[in-house]
mmCIF file of N, CA and C in Angstrom:
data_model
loop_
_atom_site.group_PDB
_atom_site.id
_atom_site.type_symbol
_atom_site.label_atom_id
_atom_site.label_comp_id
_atom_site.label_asym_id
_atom_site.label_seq_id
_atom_site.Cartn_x
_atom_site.Cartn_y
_atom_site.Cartn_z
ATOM 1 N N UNK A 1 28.412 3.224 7.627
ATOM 2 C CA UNK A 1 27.655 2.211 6.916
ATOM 3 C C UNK A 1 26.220 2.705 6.730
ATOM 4 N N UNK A 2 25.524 2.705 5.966
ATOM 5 C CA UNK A 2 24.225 2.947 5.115
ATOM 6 C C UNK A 2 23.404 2.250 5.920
ATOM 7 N N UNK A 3 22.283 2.638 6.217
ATOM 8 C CA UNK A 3 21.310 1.564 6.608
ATOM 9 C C UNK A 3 20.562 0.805 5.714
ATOM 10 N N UNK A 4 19.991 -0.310 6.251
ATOM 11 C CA UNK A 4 19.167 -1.058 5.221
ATOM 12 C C UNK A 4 18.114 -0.321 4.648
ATOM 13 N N UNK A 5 17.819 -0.776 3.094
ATOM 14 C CA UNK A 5 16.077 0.102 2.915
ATOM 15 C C UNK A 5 15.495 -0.705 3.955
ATOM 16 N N UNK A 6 14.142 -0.048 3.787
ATOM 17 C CA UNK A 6 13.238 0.258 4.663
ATOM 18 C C UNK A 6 12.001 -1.197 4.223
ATOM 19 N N UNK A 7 12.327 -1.303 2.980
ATOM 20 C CA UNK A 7 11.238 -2.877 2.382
ATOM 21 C C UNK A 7 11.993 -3.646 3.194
ATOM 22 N N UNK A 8 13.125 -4.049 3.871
ATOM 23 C CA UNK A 8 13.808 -5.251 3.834
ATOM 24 C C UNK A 8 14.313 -4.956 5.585
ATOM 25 N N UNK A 9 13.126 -4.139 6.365
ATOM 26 C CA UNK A 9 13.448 -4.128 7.625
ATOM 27 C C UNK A 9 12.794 -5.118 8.599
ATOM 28 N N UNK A 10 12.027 -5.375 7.867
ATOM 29 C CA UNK A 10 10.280 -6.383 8.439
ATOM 30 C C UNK A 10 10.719 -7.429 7.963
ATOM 31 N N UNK A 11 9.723 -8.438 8.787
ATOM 32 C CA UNK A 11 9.569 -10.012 8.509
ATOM 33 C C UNK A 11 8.394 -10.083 7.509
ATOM 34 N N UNK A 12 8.463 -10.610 6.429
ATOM 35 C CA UNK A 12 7.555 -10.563 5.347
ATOM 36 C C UNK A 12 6.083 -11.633 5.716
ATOM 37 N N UNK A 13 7.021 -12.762 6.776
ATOM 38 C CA UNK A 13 6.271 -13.794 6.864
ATOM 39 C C UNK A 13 4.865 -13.154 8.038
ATOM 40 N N UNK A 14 5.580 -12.151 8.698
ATOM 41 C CA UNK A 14 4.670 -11.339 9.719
ATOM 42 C C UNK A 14 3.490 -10.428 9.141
ATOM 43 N N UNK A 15 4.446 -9.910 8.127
ATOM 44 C CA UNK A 15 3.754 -9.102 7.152
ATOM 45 C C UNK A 15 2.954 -9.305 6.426
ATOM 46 N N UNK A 16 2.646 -10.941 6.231
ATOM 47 C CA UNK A 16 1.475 -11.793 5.663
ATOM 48 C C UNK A 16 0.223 -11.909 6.264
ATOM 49 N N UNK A 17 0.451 -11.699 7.837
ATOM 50 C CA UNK A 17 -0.740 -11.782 8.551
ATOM 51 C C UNK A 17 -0.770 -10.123 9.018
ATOM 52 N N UNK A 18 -0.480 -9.372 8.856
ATOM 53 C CA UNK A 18 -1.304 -8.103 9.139
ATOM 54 C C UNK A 18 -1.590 -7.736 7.589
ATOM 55 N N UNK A 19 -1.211 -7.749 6.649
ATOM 56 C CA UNK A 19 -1.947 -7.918 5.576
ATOM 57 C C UNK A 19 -3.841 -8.450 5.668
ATOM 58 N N UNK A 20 -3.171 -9.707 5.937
ATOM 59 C CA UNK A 20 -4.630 -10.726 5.869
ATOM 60 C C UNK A 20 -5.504 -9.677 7.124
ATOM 61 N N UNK A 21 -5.152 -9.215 7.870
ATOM 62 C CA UNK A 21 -5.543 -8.473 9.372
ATOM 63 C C UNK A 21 -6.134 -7.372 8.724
ATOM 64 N N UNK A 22 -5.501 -6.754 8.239
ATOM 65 C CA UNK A 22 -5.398 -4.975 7.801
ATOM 66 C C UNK A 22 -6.313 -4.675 6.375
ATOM 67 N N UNK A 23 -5.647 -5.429 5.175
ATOM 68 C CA UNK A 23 -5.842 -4.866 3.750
ATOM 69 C C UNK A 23 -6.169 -6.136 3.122
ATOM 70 N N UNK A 24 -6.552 -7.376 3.465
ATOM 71 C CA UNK A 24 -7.113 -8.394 2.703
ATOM 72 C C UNK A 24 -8.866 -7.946 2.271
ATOM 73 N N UNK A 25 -9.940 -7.166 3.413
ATOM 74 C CA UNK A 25 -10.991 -7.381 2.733
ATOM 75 C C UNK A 25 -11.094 -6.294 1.404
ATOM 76 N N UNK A 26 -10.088 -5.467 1.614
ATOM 77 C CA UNK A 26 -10.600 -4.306 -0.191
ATOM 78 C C UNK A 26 -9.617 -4.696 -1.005
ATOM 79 N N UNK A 27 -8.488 -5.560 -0.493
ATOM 80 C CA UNK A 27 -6.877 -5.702 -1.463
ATOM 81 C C UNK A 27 -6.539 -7.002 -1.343
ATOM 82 N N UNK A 28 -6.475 -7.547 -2.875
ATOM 83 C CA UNK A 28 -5.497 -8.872 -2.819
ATOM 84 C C UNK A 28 -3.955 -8.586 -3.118
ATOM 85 N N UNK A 29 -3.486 -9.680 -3.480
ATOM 86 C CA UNK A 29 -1.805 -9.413 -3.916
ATOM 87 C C UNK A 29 -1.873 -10.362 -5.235
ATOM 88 N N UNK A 30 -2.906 -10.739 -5.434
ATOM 89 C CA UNK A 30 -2.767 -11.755 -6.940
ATOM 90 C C UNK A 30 -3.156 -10.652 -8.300
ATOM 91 N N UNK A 31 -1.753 -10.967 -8.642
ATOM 92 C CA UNK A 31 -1.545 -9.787 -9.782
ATOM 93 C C UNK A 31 -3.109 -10.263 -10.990
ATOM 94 N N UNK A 32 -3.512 -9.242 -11.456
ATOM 95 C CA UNK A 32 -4.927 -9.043 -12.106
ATOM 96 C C UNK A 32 -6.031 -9.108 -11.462
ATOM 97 N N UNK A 33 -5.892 -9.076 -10.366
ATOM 98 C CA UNK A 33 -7.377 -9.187 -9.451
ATOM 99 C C UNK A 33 -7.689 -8.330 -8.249
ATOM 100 N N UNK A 34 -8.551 -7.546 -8.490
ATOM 101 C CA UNK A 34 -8.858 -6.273 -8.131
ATOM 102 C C UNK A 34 -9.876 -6.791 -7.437
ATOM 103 N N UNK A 35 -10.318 -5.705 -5.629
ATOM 104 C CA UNK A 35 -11.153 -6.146 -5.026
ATOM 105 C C UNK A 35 -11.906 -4.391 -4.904
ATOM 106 N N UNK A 36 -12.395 -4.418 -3.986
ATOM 107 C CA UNK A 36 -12.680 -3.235 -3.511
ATOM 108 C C UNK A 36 -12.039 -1.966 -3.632
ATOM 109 N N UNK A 37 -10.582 -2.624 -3.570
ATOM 110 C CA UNK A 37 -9.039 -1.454 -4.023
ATOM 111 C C UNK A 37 -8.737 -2.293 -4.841
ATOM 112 N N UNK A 38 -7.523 -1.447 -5.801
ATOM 113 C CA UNK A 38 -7.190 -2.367 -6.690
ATOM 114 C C UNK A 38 -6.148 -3.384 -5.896
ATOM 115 N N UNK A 39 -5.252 -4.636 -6.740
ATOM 116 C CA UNK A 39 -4.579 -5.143 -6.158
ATOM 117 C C UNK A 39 -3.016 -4.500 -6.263
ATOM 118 N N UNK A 40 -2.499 -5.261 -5.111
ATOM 119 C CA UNK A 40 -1.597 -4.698 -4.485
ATOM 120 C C UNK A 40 -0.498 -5.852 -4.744
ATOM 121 N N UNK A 41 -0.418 -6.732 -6.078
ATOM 122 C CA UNK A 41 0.503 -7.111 -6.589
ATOM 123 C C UNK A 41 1.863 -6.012 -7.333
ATOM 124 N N UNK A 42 3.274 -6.347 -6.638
ATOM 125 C CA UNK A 42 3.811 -5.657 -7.475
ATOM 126 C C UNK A 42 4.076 -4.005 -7.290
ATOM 127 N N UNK A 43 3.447 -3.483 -5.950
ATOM 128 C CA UNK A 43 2.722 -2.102 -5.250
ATOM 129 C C UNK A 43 4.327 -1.245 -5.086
ATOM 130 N N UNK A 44 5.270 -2.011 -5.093
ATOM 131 C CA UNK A 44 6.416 -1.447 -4.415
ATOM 132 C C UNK A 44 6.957 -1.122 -5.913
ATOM 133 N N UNK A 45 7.600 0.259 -6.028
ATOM 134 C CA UNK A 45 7.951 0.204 -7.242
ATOM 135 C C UNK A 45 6.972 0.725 -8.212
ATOM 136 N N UNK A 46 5.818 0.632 -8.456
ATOM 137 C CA UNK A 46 4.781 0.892 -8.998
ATOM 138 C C UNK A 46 4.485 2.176 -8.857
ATOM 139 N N UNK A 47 4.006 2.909 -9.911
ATOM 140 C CA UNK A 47 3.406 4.678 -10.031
ATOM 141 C C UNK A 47 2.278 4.382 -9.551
ATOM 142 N N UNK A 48 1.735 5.179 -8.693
ATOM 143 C CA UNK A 48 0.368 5.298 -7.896
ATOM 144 C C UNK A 48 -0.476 5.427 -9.152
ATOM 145 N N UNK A 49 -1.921 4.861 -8.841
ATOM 146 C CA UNK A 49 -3.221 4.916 -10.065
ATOM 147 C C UNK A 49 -2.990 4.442 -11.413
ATOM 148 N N UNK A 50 -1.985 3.060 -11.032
ATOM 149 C CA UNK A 50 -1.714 2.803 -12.908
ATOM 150 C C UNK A 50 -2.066 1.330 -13.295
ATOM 151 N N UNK A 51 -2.895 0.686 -12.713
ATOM 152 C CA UNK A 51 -3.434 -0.509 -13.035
ATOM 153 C C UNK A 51 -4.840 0.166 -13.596
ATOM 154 N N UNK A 52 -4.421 -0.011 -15.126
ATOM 155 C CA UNK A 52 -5.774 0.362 -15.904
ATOM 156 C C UNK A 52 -6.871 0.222 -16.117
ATOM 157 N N UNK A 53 -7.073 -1.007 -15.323
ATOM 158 C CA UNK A 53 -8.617 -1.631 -15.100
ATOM 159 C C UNK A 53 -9.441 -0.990 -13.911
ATOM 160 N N UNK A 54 -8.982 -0.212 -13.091
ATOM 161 C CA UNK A 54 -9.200 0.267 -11.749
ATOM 162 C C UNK A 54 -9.201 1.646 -11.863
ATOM 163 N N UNK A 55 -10.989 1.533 -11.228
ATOM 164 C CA UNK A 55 -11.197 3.304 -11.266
ATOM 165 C C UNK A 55 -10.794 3.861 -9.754
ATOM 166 N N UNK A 56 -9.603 4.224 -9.754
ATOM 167 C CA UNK A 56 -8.893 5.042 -8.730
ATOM 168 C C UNK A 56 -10.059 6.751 -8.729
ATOM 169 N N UNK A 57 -9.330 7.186 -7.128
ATOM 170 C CA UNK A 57 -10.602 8.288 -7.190
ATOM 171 C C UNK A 57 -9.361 9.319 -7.746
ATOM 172 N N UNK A 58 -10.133 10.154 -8.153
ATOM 173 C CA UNK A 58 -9.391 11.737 -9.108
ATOM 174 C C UNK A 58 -8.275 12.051 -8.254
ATOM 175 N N UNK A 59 -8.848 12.219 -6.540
ATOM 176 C CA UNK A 59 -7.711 12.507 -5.744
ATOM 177 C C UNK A 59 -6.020 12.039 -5.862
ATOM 178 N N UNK A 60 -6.546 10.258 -6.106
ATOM 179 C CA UNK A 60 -4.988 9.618 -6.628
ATOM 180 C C UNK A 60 -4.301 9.398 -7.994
ATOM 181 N N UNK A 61 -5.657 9.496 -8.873
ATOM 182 C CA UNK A 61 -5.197 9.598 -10.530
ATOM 183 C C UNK A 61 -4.061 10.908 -10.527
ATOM 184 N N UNK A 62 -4.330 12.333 -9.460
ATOM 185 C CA UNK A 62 -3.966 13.286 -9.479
ATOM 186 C C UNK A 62 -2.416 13.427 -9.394
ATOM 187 N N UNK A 63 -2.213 12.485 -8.188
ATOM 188 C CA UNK A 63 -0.324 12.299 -7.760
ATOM 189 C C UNK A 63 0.439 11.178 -8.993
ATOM 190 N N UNK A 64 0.294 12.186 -10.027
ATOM 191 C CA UNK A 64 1.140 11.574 -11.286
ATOM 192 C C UNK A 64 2.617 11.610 -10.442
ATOM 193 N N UNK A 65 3.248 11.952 -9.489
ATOM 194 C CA UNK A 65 4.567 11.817 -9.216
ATOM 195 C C UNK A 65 4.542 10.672 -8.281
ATOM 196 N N UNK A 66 3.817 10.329 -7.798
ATOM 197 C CA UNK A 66 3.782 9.557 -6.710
ATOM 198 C C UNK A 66 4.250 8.041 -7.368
ATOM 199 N N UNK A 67 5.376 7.533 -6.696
ATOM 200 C CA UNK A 67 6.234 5.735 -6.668
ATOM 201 C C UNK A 67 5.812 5.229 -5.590
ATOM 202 N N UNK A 68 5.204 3.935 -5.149
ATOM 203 C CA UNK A 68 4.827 3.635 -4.101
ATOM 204 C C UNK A 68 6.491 2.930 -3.913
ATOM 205 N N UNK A 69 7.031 3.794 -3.268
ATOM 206 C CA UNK A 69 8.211 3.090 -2.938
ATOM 207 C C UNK A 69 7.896 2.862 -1.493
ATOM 208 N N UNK A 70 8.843 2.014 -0.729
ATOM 209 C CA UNK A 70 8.824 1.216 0.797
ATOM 210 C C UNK A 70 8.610 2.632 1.417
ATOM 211 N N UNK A 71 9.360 3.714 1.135
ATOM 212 C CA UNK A 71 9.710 4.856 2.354
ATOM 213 C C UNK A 71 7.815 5.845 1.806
ATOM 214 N N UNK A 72 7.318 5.780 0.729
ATOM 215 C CA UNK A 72 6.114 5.984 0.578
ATOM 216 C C UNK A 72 4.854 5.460 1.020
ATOM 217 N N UNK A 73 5.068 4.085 1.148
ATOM 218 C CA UNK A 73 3.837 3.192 1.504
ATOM 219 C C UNK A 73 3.615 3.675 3.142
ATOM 220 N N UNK A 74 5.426 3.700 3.441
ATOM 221 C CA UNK A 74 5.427 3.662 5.090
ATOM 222 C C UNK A 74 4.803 5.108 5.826
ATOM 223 N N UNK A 75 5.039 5.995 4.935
ATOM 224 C CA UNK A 75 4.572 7.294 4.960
ATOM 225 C C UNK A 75 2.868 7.053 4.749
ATOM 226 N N UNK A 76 2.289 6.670 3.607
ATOM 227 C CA UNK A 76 0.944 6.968 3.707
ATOM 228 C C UNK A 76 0.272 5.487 4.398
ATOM 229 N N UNK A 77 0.828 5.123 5.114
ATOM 230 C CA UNK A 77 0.107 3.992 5.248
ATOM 231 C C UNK A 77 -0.166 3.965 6.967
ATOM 232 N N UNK A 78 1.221 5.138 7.227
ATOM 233 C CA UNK A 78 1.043 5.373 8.823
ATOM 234 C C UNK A 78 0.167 6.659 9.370
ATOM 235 N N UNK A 79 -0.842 6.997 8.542
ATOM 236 C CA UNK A 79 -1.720 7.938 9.043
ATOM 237 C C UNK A 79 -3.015 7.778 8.389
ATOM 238 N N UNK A 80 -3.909 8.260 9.043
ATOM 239 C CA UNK A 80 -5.218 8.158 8.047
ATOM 240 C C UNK A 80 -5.323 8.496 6.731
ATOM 241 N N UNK A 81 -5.592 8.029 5.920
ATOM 242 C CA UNK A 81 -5.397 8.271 4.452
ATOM 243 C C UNK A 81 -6.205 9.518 3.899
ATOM 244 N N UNK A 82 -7.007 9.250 4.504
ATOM 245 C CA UNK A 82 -7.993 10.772 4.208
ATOM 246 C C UNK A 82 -7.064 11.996 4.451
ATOM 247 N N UNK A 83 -5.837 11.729 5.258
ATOM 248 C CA UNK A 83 -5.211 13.136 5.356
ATOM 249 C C UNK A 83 -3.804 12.892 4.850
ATOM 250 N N UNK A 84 -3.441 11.866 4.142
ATOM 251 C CA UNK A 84 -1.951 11.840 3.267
ATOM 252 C C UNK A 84 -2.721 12.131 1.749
ATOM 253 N N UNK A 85 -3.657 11.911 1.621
ATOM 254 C CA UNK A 85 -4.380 11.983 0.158
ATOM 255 C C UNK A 85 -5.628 12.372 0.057
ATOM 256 N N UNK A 86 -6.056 13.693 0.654
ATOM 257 C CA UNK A 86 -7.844 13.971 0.715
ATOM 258 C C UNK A 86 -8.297 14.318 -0.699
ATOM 259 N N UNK A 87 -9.476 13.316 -0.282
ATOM 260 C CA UNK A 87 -10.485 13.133 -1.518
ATOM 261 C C UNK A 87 -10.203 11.433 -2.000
ATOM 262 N N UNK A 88 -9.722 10.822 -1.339
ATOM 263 C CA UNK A 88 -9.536 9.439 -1.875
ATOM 264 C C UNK A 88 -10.615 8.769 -1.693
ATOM 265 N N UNK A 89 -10.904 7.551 -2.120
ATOM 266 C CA UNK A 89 -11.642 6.611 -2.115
ATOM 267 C C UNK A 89 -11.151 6.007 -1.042
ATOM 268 N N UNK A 90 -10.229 5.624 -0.723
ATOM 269 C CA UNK A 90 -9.970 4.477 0.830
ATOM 270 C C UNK A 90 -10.458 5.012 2.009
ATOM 271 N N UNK A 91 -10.883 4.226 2.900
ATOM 272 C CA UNK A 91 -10.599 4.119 3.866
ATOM 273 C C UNK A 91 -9.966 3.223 4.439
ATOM 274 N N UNK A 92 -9.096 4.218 5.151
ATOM 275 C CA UNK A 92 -8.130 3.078 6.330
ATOM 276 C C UNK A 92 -7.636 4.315 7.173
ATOM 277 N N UNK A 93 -7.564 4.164 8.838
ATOM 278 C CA UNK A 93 -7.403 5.036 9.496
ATOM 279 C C UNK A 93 -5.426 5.187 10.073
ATOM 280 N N UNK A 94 -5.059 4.349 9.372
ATOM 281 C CA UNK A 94 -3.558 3.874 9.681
ATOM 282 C C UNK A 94 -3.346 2.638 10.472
ATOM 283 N N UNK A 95 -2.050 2.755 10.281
ATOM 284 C CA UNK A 95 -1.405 1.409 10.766
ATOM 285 C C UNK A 95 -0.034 2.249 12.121
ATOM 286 N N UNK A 96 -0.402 2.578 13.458
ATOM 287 C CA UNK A 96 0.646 2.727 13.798
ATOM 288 C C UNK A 96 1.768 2.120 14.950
ATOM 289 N N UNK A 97 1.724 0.074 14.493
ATOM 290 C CA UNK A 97 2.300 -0.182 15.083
ATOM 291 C C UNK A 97 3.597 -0.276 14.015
ATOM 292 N N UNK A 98 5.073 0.442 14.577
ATOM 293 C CA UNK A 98 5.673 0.713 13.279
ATOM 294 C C UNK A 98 6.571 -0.703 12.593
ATOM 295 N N UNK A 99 6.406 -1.673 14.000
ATOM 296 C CA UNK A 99 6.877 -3.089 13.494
ATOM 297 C C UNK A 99 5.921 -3.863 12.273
ATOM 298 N N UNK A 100 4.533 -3.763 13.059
ATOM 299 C CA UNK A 100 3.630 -3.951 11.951
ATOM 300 C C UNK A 100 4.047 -3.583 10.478
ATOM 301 N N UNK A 101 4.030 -2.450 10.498
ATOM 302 C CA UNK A 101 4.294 -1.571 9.048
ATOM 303 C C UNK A 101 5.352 -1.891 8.289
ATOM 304 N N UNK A 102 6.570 -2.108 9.093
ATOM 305 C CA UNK A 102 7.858 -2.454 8.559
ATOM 306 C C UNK A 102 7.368 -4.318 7.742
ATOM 307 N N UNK A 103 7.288 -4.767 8.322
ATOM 308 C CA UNK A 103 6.714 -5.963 8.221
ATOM 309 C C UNK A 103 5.662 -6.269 6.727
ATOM 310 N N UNK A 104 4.949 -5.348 7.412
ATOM 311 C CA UNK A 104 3.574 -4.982 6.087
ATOM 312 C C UNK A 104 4.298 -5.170 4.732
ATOM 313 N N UNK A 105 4.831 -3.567 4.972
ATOM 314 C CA UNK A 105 6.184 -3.421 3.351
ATOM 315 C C UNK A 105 6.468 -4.438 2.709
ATOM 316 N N UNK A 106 7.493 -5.081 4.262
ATOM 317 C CA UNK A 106 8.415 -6.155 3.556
ATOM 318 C C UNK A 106 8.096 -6.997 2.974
ATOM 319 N N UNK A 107 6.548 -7.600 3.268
ATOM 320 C CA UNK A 107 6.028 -8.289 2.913
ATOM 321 C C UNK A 107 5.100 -8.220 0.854
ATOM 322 N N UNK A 108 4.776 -6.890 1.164
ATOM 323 C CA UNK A 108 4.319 -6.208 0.203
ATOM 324 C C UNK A 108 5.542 -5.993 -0.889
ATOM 325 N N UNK A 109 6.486 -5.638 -0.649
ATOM 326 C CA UNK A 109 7.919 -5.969 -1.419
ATOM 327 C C UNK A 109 8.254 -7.531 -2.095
ATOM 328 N N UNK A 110 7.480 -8.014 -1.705
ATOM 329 C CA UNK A 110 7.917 -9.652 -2.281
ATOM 330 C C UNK A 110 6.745 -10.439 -3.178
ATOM 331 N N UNK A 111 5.764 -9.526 -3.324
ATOM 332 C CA UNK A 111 4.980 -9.783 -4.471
ATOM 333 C C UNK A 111 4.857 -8.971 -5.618
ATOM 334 N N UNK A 112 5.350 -9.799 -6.263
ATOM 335 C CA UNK A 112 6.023 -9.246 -8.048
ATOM 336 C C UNK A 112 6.686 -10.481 -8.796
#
């Protein structure tokens, strides 16, 4: 038997408050509204640097291949970002509680 993806391993409802914890002061989730980062409506699924209103830094305009898929987010989201993507504009030093993260996703998976 297959395992489950990886968006749909977390409690979303958990994943609402490390959101609000973690990525609420630079990131909303209300699709058209950009904070500090752009927003993170819709993130799952989405080509990295393509909300056109948002000046992403060169570093991420750069990963034209990049899908923020669940198994991607979980990847750059569990290490300092400065070293999954150097030269970015973010800071965030990671997330490595991996329930947290799972959670995060799942949660991040359900706005769209």
């Amino acid at each position: 038997m297959l395992a489950p993806p990886l968006a749909l391993a977390g409690d979303a409802s958990a994943g609402a408050d490390v959101f609000k914890k973690e990525c609420s002061e630079c990131h909303t989730t209300r699709e058209g509204r950009n904070k500090k980062g752009p927003s993170l409506f819709g993130i799952v699924g989405r080509k990295a640097a393509s909300i056109p209103d948002f000046n992403y830094s060169d570093a991420l305009r750069a990963r034209t291949d990049w899908v923020w898929t669940a198994d991607k987010l979980h990847w750059y989201l569990s290490q300092p970002v400065k070293q999954a993507n150097p030269g970015t504009k973010m800071k965030y030093d990671g997330l490595d509680d991996p329930k947290a993260l799972d959670d995060l996703i799942t949660f991040l998976g359900t706005n769209h």
